[in-house]
PDB file of C-alpha atoms in Angstrom:
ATOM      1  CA  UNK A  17      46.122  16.141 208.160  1.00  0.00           C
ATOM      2  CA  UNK A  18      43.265  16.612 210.766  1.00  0.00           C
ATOM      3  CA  UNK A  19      42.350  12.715 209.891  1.00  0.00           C
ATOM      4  CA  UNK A  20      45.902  11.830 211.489  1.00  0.00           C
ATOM      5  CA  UNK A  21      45.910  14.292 214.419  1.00  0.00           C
ATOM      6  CA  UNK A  22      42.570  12.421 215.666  1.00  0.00           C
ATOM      7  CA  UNK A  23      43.956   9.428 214.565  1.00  0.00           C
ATOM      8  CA  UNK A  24      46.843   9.936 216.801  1.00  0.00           C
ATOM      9  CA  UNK A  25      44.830  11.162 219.526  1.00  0.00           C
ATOM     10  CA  UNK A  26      42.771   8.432 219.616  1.00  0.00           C
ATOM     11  CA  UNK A  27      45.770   6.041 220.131  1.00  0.00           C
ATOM     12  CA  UNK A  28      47.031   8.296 222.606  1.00  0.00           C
ATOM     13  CA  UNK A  29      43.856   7.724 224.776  1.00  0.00           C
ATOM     14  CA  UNK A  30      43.656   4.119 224.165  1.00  0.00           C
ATOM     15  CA  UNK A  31      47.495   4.324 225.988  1.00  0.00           C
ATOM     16  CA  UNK A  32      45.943   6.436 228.382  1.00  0.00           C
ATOM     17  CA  UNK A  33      43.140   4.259 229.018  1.00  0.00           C
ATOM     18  CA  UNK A  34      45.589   0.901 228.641  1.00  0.00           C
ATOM     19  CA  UNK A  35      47.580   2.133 231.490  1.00  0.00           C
ATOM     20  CA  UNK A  36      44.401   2.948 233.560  1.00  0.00           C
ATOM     21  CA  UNK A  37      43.598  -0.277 233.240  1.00  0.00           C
ATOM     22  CA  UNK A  38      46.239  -1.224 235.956  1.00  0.00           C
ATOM     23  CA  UNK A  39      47.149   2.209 237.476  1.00  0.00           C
ATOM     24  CA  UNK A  40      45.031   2.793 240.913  1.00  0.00           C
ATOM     25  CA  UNK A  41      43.525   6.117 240.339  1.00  0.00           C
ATOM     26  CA  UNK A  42      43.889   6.825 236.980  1.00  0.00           C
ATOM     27  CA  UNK A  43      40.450   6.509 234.839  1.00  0.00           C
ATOM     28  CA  UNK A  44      40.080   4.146 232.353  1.00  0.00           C
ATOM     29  CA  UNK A  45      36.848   4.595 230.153  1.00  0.00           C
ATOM     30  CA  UNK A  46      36.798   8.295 230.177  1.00  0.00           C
ATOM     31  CA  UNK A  47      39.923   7.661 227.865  1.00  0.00           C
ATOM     32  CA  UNK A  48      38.287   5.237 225.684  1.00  0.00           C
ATOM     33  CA  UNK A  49      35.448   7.060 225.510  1.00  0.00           C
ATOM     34  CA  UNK A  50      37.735  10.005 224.237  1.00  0.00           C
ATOM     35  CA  UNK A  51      39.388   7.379 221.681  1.00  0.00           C
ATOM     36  CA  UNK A  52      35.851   6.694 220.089  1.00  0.00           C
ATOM     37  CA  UNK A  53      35.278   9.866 219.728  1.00  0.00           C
ATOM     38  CA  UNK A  54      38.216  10.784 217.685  1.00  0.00           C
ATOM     39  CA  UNK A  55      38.049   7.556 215.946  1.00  0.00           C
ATOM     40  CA  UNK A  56      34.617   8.021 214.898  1.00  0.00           C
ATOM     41  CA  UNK A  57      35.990  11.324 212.729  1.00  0.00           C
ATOM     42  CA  UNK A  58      39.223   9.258 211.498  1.00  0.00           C
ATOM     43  CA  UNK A  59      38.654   5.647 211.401  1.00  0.00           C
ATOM     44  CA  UNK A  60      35.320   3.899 211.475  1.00  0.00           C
ATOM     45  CA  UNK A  61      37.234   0.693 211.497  1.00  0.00           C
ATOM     46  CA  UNK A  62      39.160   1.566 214.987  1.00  0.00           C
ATOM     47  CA  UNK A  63      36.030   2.602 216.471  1.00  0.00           C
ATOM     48  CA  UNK A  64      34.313  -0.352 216.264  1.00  0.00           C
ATOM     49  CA  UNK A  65      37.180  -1.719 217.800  1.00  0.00           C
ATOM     50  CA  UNK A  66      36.967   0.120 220.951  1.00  0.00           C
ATOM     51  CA  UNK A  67      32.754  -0.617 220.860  1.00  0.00           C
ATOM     52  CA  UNK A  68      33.427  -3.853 220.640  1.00  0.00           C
ATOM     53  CA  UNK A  69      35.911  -4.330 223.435  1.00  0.00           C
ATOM     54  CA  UNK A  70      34.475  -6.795 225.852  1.00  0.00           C
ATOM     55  CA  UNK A  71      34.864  -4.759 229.699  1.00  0.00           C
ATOM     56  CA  UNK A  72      35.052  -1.264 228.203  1.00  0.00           C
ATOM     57  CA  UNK A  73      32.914  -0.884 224.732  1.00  0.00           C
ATOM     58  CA  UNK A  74      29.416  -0.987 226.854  1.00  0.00           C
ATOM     59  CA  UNK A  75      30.399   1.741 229.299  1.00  0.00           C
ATOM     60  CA  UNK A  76      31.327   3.519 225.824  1.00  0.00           C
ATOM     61  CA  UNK A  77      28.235   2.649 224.237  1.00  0.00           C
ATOM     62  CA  UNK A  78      26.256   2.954 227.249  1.00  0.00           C
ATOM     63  CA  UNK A  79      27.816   7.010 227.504  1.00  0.00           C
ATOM     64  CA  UNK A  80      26.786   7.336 223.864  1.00  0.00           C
ATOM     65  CA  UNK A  81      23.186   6.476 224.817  1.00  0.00           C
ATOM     66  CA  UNK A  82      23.540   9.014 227.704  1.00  0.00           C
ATOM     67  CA  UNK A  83      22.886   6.058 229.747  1.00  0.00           C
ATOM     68  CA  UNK A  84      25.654   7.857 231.959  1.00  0.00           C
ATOM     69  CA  UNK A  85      27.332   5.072 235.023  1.00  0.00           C
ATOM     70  CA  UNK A  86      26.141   2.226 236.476  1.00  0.00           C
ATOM     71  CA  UNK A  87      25.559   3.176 240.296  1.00  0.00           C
ATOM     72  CA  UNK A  88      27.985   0.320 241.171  1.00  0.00           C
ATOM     73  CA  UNK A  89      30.430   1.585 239.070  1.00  0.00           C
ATOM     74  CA  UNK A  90      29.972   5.237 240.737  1.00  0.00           C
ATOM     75  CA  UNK A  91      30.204   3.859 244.037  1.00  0.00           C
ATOM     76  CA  UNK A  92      33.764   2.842 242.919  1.00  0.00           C
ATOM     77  CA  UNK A  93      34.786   5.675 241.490  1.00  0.00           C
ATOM     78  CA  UNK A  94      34.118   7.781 243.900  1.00  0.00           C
ATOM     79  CA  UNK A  95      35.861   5.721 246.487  1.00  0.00           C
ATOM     80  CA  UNK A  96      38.899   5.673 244.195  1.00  0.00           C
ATOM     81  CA  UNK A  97      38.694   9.768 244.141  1.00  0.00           C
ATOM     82  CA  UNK A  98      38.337  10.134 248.119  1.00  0.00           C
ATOM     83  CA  UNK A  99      41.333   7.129 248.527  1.00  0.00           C
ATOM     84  CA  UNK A 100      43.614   8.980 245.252  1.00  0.00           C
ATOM     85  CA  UNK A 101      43.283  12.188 247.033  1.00  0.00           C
ATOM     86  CA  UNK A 102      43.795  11.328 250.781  1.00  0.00           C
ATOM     87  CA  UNK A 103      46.624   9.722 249.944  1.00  0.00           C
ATOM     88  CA  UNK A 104      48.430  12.618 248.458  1.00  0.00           C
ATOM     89  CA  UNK A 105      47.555  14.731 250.573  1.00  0.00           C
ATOM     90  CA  UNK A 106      49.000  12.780 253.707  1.00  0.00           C
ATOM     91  CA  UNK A 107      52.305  12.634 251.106  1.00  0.00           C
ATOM     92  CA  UNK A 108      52.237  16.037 250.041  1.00  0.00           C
ATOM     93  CA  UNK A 109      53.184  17.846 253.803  1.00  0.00           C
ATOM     94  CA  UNK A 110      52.241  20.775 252.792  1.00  0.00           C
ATOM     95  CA  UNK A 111      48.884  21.742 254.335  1.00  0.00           C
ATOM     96  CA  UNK A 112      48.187  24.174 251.303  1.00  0.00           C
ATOM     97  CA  UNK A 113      49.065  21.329 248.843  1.00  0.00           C
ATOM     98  CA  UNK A 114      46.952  19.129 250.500  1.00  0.00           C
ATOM     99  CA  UNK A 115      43.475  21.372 250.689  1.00  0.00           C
ATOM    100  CA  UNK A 116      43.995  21.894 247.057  1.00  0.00           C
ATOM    101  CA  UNK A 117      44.083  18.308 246.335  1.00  0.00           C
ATOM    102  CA  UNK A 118      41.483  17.841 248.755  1.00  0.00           C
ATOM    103  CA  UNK A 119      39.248  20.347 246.849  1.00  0.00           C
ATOM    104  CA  UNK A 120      39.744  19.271 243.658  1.00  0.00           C
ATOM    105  CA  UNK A 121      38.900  15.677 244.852  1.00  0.00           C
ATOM    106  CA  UNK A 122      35.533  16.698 246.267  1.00  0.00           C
ATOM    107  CA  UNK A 123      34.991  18.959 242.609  1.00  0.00           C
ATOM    108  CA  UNK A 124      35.419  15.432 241.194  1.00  0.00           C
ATOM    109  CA  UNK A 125      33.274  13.749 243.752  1.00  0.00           C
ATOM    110  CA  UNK A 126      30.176  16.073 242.939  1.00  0.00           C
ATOM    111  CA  UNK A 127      30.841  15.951 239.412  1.00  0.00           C
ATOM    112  CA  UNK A 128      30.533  11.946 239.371  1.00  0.00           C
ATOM    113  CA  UNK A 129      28.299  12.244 242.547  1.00  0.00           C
ATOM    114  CA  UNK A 130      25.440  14.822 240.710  1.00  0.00           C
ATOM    115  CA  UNK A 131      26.471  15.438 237.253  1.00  0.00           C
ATOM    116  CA  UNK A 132      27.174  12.035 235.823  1.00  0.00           C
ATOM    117  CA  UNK A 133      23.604   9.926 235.078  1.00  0.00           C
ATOM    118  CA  UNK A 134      23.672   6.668 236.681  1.00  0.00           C
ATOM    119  CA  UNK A 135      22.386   4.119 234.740  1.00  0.00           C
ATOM    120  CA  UNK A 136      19.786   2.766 236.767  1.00  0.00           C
ATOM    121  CA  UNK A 137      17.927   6.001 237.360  1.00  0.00           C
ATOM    122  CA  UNK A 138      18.224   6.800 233.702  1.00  0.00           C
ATOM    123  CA  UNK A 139      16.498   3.682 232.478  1.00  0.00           C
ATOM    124  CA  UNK A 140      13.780   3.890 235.212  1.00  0.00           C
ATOM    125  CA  UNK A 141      12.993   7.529 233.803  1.00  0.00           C
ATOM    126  CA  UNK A 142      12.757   5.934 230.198  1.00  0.00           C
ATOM    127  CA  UNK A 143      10.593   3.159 231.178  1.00  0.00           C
ATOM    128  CA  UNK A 144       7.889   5.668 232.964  1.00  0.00           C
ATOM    129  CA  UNK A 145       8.904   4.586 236.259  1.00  0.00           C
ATOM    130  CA  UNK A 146      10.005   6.772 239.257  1.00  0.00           C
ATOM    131  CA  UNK A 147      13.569   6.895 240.274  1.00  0.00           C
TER     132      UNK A 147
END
């Protein structure tokens, strides 16, 4: 039973992820990353599926390897939040809607901004070499 509840989740964030693909503002390999996960407890065959997919297996892989993001692809991201999060709050009209959204945005941006490795500075530290 607990094979086919991650099984299922798995999918689920591969629909996720799917529709993230061409949604503005809604991540992509977080979702796949999630997939993996689940799939690598329920199916070993489905997992190497979503390793081997051609734009989003290396950002999985490269997470697994707590590589973390490629600085380019941080850049984006956090772009995407600030745009995402503007632009809901000019919809919203509510000034108290809109500072909440606005604060979770920038909770996002320092999460991606300082939590998340990037890449680059990652495999500079591994090779000996300052970041």
């Amino acid at each position: 039973m607990r094979r086919l509840g991650l099984l299922a989740l798995g999918w689920l964030a591969v629909a996720i992820g799917s529709i993230g693909i061409v949604v503005p503002g809604l991540p992509t390999t977080v979702f796949f990353i999630v997939a993996a996960a689940c799939f690598a407890r329920s199916s070993p065959r489905f997992e190497q599926w979503v390793l081997n997919l051609p734009k989003v297996g290396p950002m999985v892989r490269d997470h697994r390897a707590g590589l973390g993001m490629p600085r380019r692809a941080k850049a984006v991201a956090i772009g995407m939040i600030l745009v995402a999060c503007t632009l809901s709050s000019l919809a919203l009209g509510s000034p108290l809607l809109a500072g909440i959204v606005m604060g979770a945005g920038l909770v996002g941006v320092g999460y991606v901004g300082w939590r998340v490795p990037t890449r680059e500075r990652v495999l500079a530290g591994r090779e000996g070499l300052q970041p």
